Structures are given as C-alpha cells and as structure tokens.
Amino acid sequence: MLQQANDDELRTVRLGFVGAEACPRRICDAFFEKTGGMLFEGYGITECSPGVCCNRPEDPVQGTIGYPFPSVEVALASLENPQKRAATGERGMMLVRGDNVFSGYLAPGGQNPPDPFVNFEGKRWFRTGDLATADATGRLTFAGRLGRFVKLGGEMISLPQMEKVLMEYVTARPGMPMPPEGPILAVESLGVDGDMQIVLCSTVNISREEANAALKAAGLSALYAVRRVIPIQALPVLGTGKTDYRSLKALLGSCGGEKR
C-alpha cells in the first residue's frame, strides 16, 4: 500500500492495525511519513477471531502486542509448571478465554479431534501454542511459537529471536536496499547424525561468521549460534505471506540438508 499509494490517497488515514508478523520499524516509519498516522501492532489467531489483543492509540509501544481486548481474557501459564502463572517478564504459554474463542476442531471420518482446551485456575481456556511475556501493567509481548524453540545445552533457544536479530542486522547494512515483500531469511533446526544444528537459510549474502557476530552483539548466549548458512533463491511461504517452515524443512531434507 505504501509503495503504490500517492500521498493524497492516504491523507485521511490516522490509525493502522497490523498483525500476523512483527512489523519492521521501517514500515512504521514509512507509514508515518506517508500519513502522519501510526501503526498499532496486535495479535490474533484463527481460533480466536478476529483478535486477542492490540496496542491502544493512547499508549502504543512498538514491538509489543498490547493489552487484551475488554471481552477477552488472557493468562500466561508457566512453562515449568503449567498450573501456575508465569512471573512478570517470564515467558509463558498464552491461554485465551472469551466469546471470540471457537468451540473446537472438526475431525474427518468420525475420529476424535484433538482437544485444544485446558483447565487452568478452575476455568476452561484455549491453549494457543504461542508464547508471550507480560510486564507489570499486563502489556504483552509476543515471544514466538512453542514449536519454534529448540533445546540446546539445557537452554530453550528461540529461533524467531535469532531471525529478528539477523533480519535487523541484514537490513541495516550500508547500501542494503529495501527488501522485497516476503521473508528473506529463516532460521531452522536440523538433526545431523543425532546432533541438533541451527542453520540459516538466506536469500541475501551473509556469512556464518557475520551471522554469529551479530547474534553475539545482540547479547544472546553462545548457544545462539548458526552452524551453517544455506543460500536459497526464495523461501517457501504460506498464503498469509509467512514463512512455510514445514515446506522449508522438507526442502532441506530433500536436498540432503540433514546429511551434509
């Protein structure tokens, strides 16, 4: 929209709400330059349509997903003890209650569908599979999908966090043009001879040494390290434009990525 519209077409826009992926700072800045308005990030999931939480116009904080809507309840369950709430600032599993939450999955062939609901504090909640943290005021920050974490050396390593750091590093390099729509890199885990390795698939030129130096400079532990960089022409994407990690993993396996 920002690339195609002229200034006059967007002159009455004051608020924009975005989700699905973390919104890059450059997009927020471009939106402000074009409209004088602000973009507000939020979070939603298909089973809890149309949304769960969002930043409020009176108090936005970029990089967070704001507060739950008035009709929605959110709890963060501790990963160590799922029957207890996560402490302030601690990563927890997002549980959601409200009239916007669906009633369950359908299963073909008369099979029993998976039950996505859990009992927590005496109530029935939808377990999203997503992680978040909350500050002292209850403002939420998305912390990734549980399936996008790997355990190395006894530590839970966030692949999305690595992607975020590397994306910021790549796009900030001198002379780096505005990247095209869609993902330009992805971090994935692969099992090689019983050893779990973290690999970087990238459509832009970046060395393993560069990547690991950027991760270290961001303050991440030594376990947040890329073992290999795999150049790729284009990353597989879903209909939403997000990286299709299932297809990416299959692609890496089919080309011998797990054995090299």
mmCIF file of C-alpha atoms in Angstrom:
data_model
loop_
_atom_site.group_PDB
_atom_site.id
_atom_site.type_symbol
_atom_site.label_atom_id
_atom_site.label_comp_id
_atom_site.label_asym_id
_atom_site.label_seq_id
_atom_site.Cartn_x
_atom_site.Cartn_y
_atom_site.Cartn_z
ATOM 1 C CA MET A 1 0.000 0.000 0.000
ATOM 2 C CA LEU A 2 2.741 2.448 0.950
ATOM 3 C CA GLN A 3 4.644 1.748 -2.254
ATOM 4 C CA GLN A 4 1.633 2.087 -4.554
ATOM 5 C CA ALA A 5 -0.391 4.906 -2.995
ATOM 6 C CA ASN A 6 0.336 8.573 -3.518
ATOM 7 C CA ASP A 7 0.206 11.000 -0.615
ATOM 8 C CA ASP A 8 -3.293 12.214 -1.420
ATOM 9 C CA GLU A 9 -4.808 8.715 -1.310
ATOM 10 C CA LEU A 10 -3.686 8.128 2.274
ATOM 11 C CA ARG A 11 -4.052 11.650 3.641
ATOM 12 C CA THR A 12 -7.111 10.793 5.792
ATOM 13 C CA VAL A 13 -5.590 7.660 7.362
ATOM 14 C CA ARG A 14 -4.742 8.124 11.029
ATOM 15 C CA LEU A 15 -4.670 4.630 12.512
ATOM 16 C CA GLY A 16 -3.488 1.324 11.132
ATOM 17 C CA PHE A 17 -3.615 -2.042 12.879
ATOM 18 C CA VAL A 18 -1.219 -4.830 11.898
ATOM 19 C CA GLY A 19 -0.654 -8.429 12.914
ATOM 20 C CA ALA A 20 0.486 -11.829 11.607
ATOM 21 C CA GLU A 21 4.160 -10.878 11.899
ATOM 22 C CA ALA A 22 6.214 -8.356 13.838
ATOM 23 C CA CYS A 23 6.054 -5.080 11.933
ATOM 24 C CA PRO A 24 9.511 -3.810 10.900
ATOM 25 C CA ARG A 25 10.402 -0.361 12.175
ATOM 26 C CA ARG A 26 10.978 0.864 8.616
ATOM 27 C CA ILE A 27 7.310 0.134 7.783
ATOM 28 C CA CYS A 28 6.087 2.087 10.818
ATOM 29 C CA ASP A 29 8.323 4.998 9.845
ATOM 30 C CA ALA A 30 7.167 4.871 6.213
ATOM 31 C CA PHE A 31 3.519 4.813 7.327
ATOM 32 C CA PHE A 32 4.070 7.887 9.486
ATOM 33 C CA GLU A 33 5.859 9.726 6.692
ATOM 34 C CA LYS A 34 3.040 8.954 4.255
ATOM 35 C CA THR A 35 0.069 9.605 6.519
ATOM 36 C CA GLY A 36 1.206 11.253 9.729
ATOM 37 C CA GLY A 37 -0.578 8.378 11.479
ATOM 38 C CA MET A 38 0.626 5.397 13.488
ATOM 39 C CA LEU A 39 0.621 1.648 13.108
ATOM 40 C CA PHE A 40 -0.517 -0.391 16.105
ATOM 41 C CA GLU A 41 0.579 -3.995 16.466
ATOM 42 C CA GLY A 42 -1.699 -6.678 17.800
ATOM 43 C CA TYR A 43 -2.147 -10.429 17.997
ATOM 44 C CA GLY A 44 -4.833 -12.747 16.746
ATOM 45 C CA ILE A 45 -5.209 -16.404 15.918
ATOM 46 C CA THR A 46 -7.714 -18.195 13.688
ATOM 47 C CA GLU A 47 -9.341 -19.977 16.621
ATOM 48 C CA CYS A 48 -9.874 -16.658 18.414
ATOM 49 C CA SER A 49 -11.062 -14.454 15.570
ATOM 50 C CA PRO A 50 -10.795 -11.653 14.922
ATOM 51 C CA GLY A 51 -8.221 -10.771 17.570
ATOM 52 C CA VAL A 52 -6.962 -11.245 21.106
ATOM 53 C CA CYS A 53 -5.030 -8.108 21.985
ATOM 54 C CA CYS A 54 -3.717 -4.902 20.479
ATOM 55 C CA ASN A 55 -1.819 -1.728 21.273
ATOM 56 C CA ARG A 56 -4.090 1.182 22.128
ATOM 57 C CA PRO A 57 -3.895 4.542 20.327
ATOM 58 C CA GLU A 58 -3.448 6.383 23.624
ATOM 59 C CA ASP A 59 -0.446 4.299 24.731
ATOM 60 C CA PRO A 60 1.315 2.346 21.956
ATOM 61 C CA VAL A 61 4.639 0.566 22.477
ATOM 62 C CA GLN A 62 6.296 -0.738 19.341
ATOM 63 C CA GLY A 63 7.428 -4.345 19.494
ATOM 64 C CA THR A 64 4.623 -5.350 21.851
ATOM 65 C CA ILE A 65 1.145 -6.710 21.126
ATOM 66 C CA GLY A 66 -0.541 -4.516 23.714
ATOM 67 C CA TYR A 67 -3.374 -5.437 26.047
ATOM 68 C CA PRO A 68 -6.231 -7.954 25.677
ATOM 69 C CA PHE A 69 -9.485 -6.597 24.295
ATOM 70 C CA PRO A 70 -12.083 -5.891 27.029
ATOM 71 C CA SER A 71 -14.091 -9.002 26.094
ATOM 72 C CA VAL A 72 -11.049 -11.307 26.106
ATOM 73 C CA GLU A 73 -9.176 -12.927 28.989
ATOM 74 C CA VAL A 74 -5.522 -13.906 28.596
ATOM 75 C CA ALA A 75 -3.389 -15.880 31.032
ATOM 76 C CA LEU A 76 0.263 -16.860 30.682
ATOM 77 C CA ALA A 77 0.914 -20.318 32.100
ATOM 78 C CA SER A 78 4.406 -21.114 33.338
ATOM 79 C CA LEU A 79 6.359 -23.483 31.099
ATOM 80 C CA GLU A 80 7.901 -25.108 34.168
ATOM 81 C CA ASN A 81 4.582 -25.575 35.975
ATOM 82 C CA PRO A 82 1.592 -25.273 33.602
ATOM 83 C CA GLN A 83 -0.797 -24.891 36.539
ATOM 84 C CA LYS A 84 0.874 -21.679 37.709
ATOM 85 C CA ARG A 85 1.003 -18.251 36.096
ATOM 86 C CA ALA A 86 4.285 -17.109 34.624
ATOM 87 C CA ALA A 87 6.043 -14.412 36.613
ATOM 88 C CA THR A 88 6.296 -10.847 35.317
ATOM 89 C CA GLY A 89 8.696 -10.835 32.372
ATOM 90 C CA GLU A 90 8.798 -14.637 32.228
ATOM 91 C CA ARG A 91 7.910 -16.416 29.006
ATOM 92 C CA GLY A 92 4.617 -18.297 29.328
ATOM 93 C CA MET A 93 2.059 -20.199 27.255
ATOM 94 C CA MET A 94 -0.794 -17.967 26.079
ATOM 95 C CA LEU A 95 -4.210 -19.178 27.225
ATOM 96 C CA VAL A 96 -7.325 -17.368 25.984
ATOM 97 C CA ARG A 97 -10.979 -17.198 27.072
ATOM 98 C CA GLY A 98 -13.847 -15.215 25.595
ATOM 99 C CA ASP A 99 -16.839 -15.201 23.256
ATOM 100 C CA ASN A 100 -14.472 -14.950 20.287
ATOM 101 C CA VAL A 101 -12.937 -18.360 21.035
ATOM 102 C CA PHE A 102 -14.120 -21.237 18.876
ATOM 103 C CA SER A 103 -15.737 -24.349 20.333
ATOM 104 C CA GLY A 104 -13.340 -26.969 18.982
ATOM 105 C CA TYR A 105 -11.871 -28.689 15.920
ATOM 106 C CA LEU A 106 -13.671 -30.940 13.460
ATOM 107 C CA ALA A 107 -12.174 -34.318 12.605
ATOM 108 C CA PRO A 108 -12.852 -36.267 9.388
ATOM 109 C CA GLY A 109 -14.014 -39.846 9.371
ATOM 110 C CA GLY A 110 -15.595 -39.795 12.797
ATOM 111 C CA GLN A 111 -12.218 -39.664 14.541
ATOM 112 C CA ASN A 112 -11.840 -37.899 17.849
ATOM 113 C CA PRO A 113 -10.459 -34.402 17.163
ATOM 114 C CA PRO A 114 -7.606 -33.059 19.293
ATOM 115 C CA ASP A 115 -8.762 -31.135 22.352
ATOM 116 C CA PRO A 116 -7.052 -27.712 22.381
ATOM 117 C CA PHE A 117 -8.582 -26.675 25.710
ATOM 118 C CA VAL A 118 -7.014 -26.920 29.161
ATOM 119 C CA ASN A 119 -8.269 -26.379 32.688
ATOM 120 C CA PHE A 120 -6.439 -23.565 34.410
ATOM 121 C CA GLU A 121 -7.397 -21.844 37.667
ATOM 122 C CA GLY A 122 -10.758 -23.590 37.564
ATOM 123 C CA LYS A 123 -11.670 -22.313 34.090
ATOM 124 C CA ARG A 124 -11.554 -23.712 30.565
ATOM 125 C CA TRP A 125 -9.015 -21.980 28.307
ATOM 126 C CA PHE A 126 -7.872 -22.332 24.707
ATOM 127 C CA ARG A 127 -4.172 -23.232 24.600
ATOM 128 C CA THR A 128 -2.782 -21.213 21.686
ATOM 129 C CA GLY A 129 0.637 -22.854 21.388
ATOM 130 C CA ASP A 130 2.144 -19.349 21.358
ATOM 131 C CA LEU A 131 4.401 -17.838 23.987
ATOM 132 C CA ALA A 132 4.385 -14.315 25.390
ATOM 133 C CA THR A 133 5.687 -12.224 28.260
ATOM 134 C CA ALA A 134 3.818 -9.607 30.293
ATOM 135 C CA ASP A 135 5.153 -6.541 32.065
ATOM 136 C CA ALA A 136 3.921 -5.248 35.400
ATOM 137 C CA THR A 137 0.981 -3.477 33.725
ATOM 138 C CA GLY A 138 -0.115 -6.578 31.815
ATOM 139 C CA ARG A 139 1.174 -5.372 28.437
ATOM 140 C CA LEU A 140 2.007 -8.419 26.316
ATOM 141 C CA THR A 141 4.985 -9.091 24.061
ATOM 142 C CA PHE A 142 4.869 -11.998 21.631
ATOM 143 C CA ALA A 143 7.699 -14.466 22.286
ATOM 144 C CA GLY A 144 7.233 -16.993 19.470
ATOM 145 C CA ARG A 145 5.564 -20.290 18.715
ATOM 146 C CA LEU A 146 6.474 -23.118 21.109
ATOM 147 C CA GLY A 147 7.316 -25.316 18.108
ATOM 148 C CA ARG A 148 9.895 -22.724 17.031
ATOM 149 C CA PHE A 149 12.084 -23.359 20.069
ATOM 150 C CA VAL A 150 14.845 -25.962 20.334
ATOM 151 C CA LYS A 151 16.559 -27.180 23.481
ATOM 152 C CA LEU A 152 20.352 -26.958 23.338
ATOM 153 C CA GLY A 153 22.668 -27.355 26.303
ATOM 154 C CA GLY A 154 19.672 -27.281 28.635
ATOM 155 C CA GLU A 155 18.518 -23.901 27.305
ATOM 156 C CA MET A 156 15.410 -23.167 25.246
ATOM 157 C CA ILE A 157 16.685 -21.432 22.097
ATOM 158 C CA SER A 158 14.246 -19.129 20.303
ATOM 159 C CA LEU A 159 14.626 -19.440 16.537
ATOM 160 C CA PRO A 160 12.341 -16.409 15.941
ATOM 161 C CA GLN A 161 14.564 -14.318 18.189
ATOM 162 C CA MET A 162 17.577 -15.286 16.108
ATOM 163 C CA GLU A 163 15.675 -14.404 12.935
ATOM 164 C CA LYS A 164 14.734 -10.999 14.354
ATOM 165 C CA VAL A 165 18.353 -10.152 15.220
ATOM 166 C CA LEU A 166 19.676 -11.329 11.871
ATOM 167 C CA MET A 167 16.932 -9.532 9.942
ATOM 168 C CA GLU A 168 17.738 -6.274 11.723
ATOM 169 C CA TYR A 169 21.436 -6.781 11.018
ATOM 170 C CA VAL A 170 20.964 -7.532 7.321
ATOM 171 C CA THR A 171 18.562 -4.669 6.642
ATOM 172 C CA ALA A 172 20.802 -2.196 8.493
ATOM 173 C CA ARG A 173 23.905 -2.963 6.430
ATOM 174 C CA PRO A 174 25.138 0.010 4.384
ATOM 175 C CA GLY A 175 23.768 0.010 0.850
ATOM 176 C CA MET A 176 21.136 -2.616 1.648
ATOM 177 C CA PRO A 177 18.061 -1.781 -0.467
ATOM 178 C CA MET A 178 14.537 -2.057 0.886
ATOM 179 C CA PRO A 179 13.907 -5.837 0.817
ATOM 180 C CA PRO A 180 11.015 -7.115 -1.270
ATOM 181 C CA GLU A 181 7.783 -8.211 0.344
ATOM 182 C CA GLY A 182 8.061 -11.600 1.978
ATOM 183 C CA PRO A 183 10.747 -13.216 4.133
ATOM 184 C CA ILE A 184 14.388 -13.034 3.083
ATOM 185 C CA LEU A 185 15.860 -15.344 5.725
ATOM 186 C CA ALA A 186 14.810 -18.097 8.107
ATOM 187 C CA VAL A 187 16.467 -19.961 10.962
ATOM 188 C CA GLU A 188 15.727 -23.657 11.233
ATOM 189 C CA SER A 189 16.938 -26.625 13.273
ATOM 190 C CA LEU A 190 18.131 -29.840 11.668
ATOM 191 C CA GLY A 191 19.169 -33.171 13.142
ATOM 192 C CA VAL A 192 22.525 -34.335 11.756
ATOM 193 C CA ASP A 193 23.778 -37.732 12.964
ATOM 194 C CA GLY A 194 21.944 -37.299 16.253
ATOM 195 C CA ASP A 195 23.259 -33.760 16.691
ATOM 196 C CA MET A 196 20.844 -30.815 16.626
ATOM 197 C CA GLN A 197 22.173 -27.976 14.482
ATOM 198 C CA ILE A 198 20.855 -24.479 13.829
ATOM 199 C CA VAL A 199 21.079 -23.404 10.204
ATOM 200 C CA LEU A 200 20.371 -20.105 8.482
ATOM 201 C CA CYS A 201 18.600 -20.136 5.105
ATOM 202 C CA SER A 202 19.074 -16.793 3.398
ATOM 203 C CA THR A 203 18.232 -15.150 0.105
ATOM 204 C CA VAL A 204 20.825 -12.432 0.802
ATOM 205 C CA ASN A 205 24.563 -12.771 1.125
ATOM 206 C CA ILE A 206 25.645 -13.312 4.739
ATOM 207 C CA SER A 207 28.443 -15.469 6.120
ATOM 208 C CA ARG A 208 28.268 -17.708 9.162
ATOM 209 C CA GLU A 209 30.872 -15.526 10.875
ATOM 210 C CA GLU A 210 28.796 -12.399 10.208
ATOM 211 C CA ALA A 211 25.637 -14.049 11.497
ATOM 212 C CA ASN A 212 27.211 -15.279 14.711
ATOM 213 C CA ALA A 213 28.908 -11.941 15.335
ATOM 214 C CA ALA A 214 25.514 -10.207 15.017
ATOM 215 C CA LEU A 215 23.901 -12.676 17.430
ATOM 216 C CA LYS A 216 26.708 -12.169 19.937
ATOM 217 C CA ALA A 217 26.494 -8.371 19.599
ATOM 218 C CA ALA A 218 22.763 -8.602 20.408
ATOM 219 C CA GLY A 219 23.643 -10.114 23.781
ATOM 220 C CA LEU A 220 22.464 -13.656 23.069
ATOM 221 C CA SER A 221 24.254 -16.571 24.699
ATOM 222 C CA ALA A 222 26.872 -18.653 22.905
ATOM 223 C CA LEU A 223 24.239 -21.337 22.313
ATOM 224 C CA TYR A 224 22.528 -18.960 19.876
ATOM 225 C CA ALA A 225 24.934 -19.848 17.092
ATOM 226 C CA VAL A 226 24.434 -20.694 13.418
ATOM 227 C CA ARG A 227 26.243 -23.861 12.389
ATOM 228 C CA ARG A 228 25.734 -23.401 8.647
ATOM 229 C CA VAL A 229 24.403 -20.847 6.175
ATOM 230 C CA ILE A 230 22.399 -22.286 3.279
ATOM 231 C CA PRO A 231 21.857 -19.912 0.329
ATOM 232 C CA ILE A 232 18.353 -20.149 -1.088
ATOM 233 C CA GLN A 233 16.711 -18.325 -4.007
ATOM 234 C CA ALA A 234 13.341 -17.894 -2.319
ATOM 235 C CA LEU A 235 11.789 -19.083 0.919
ATOM 236 C CA PRO A 236 8.531 -21.064 0.718
ATOM 237 C CA VAL A 237 5.617 -19.045 2.053
ATOM 238 C CA LEU A 238 2.065 -19.669 3.206
ATOM 239 C CA GLY A 239 -0.947 -17.891 1.760
ATOM 240 C CA THR A 240 -0.567 -15.276 4.511
ATOM 241 C CA GLY A 241 2.952 -14.448 3.330
ATOM 242 C CA LYS A 242 4.592 -16.046 6.377
ATOM 243 C CA THR A 243 7.470 -18.474 6.006
ATOM 244 C CA ASP A 244 6.235 -22.034 5.470
ATOM 245 C CA TYR A 245 8.582 -23.795 7.877
ATOM 246 C CA ARG A 246 7.135 -27.224 7.214
ATOM 247 C CA SER A 247 7.878 -26.903 3.496
ATOM 248 C CA LEU A 248 11.284 -25.394 4.244
ATOM 249 C CA LYS A 249 12.233 -28.341 6.433
ATOM 250 C CA ALA A 250 11.049 -30.771 3.749
ATOM 251 C CA LEU A 251 13.064 -28.842 1.168
ATOM 252 C CA LEU A 252 16.204 -29.019 3.269
ATOM 253 C CA GLY A 253 15.705 -32.738 3.781
ATOM 254 C CA SER A 254 15.054 -33.465 0.100
ATOM 255 C CA CYS A 255 18.255 -31.743 -0.972
ATOM 256 C CA GLY A 256 20.315 -33.586 1.590
ATOM 257 C CA GLY A 257 20.352 -30.720 4.051
ATOM 258 C CA GLU A 258 20.219 -33.081 7.017
ATOM 259 C CA LYS A 259 23.200 -35.126 5.906
ATOM 260 C CA ARG A 260 25.737 -32.558 4.777
#
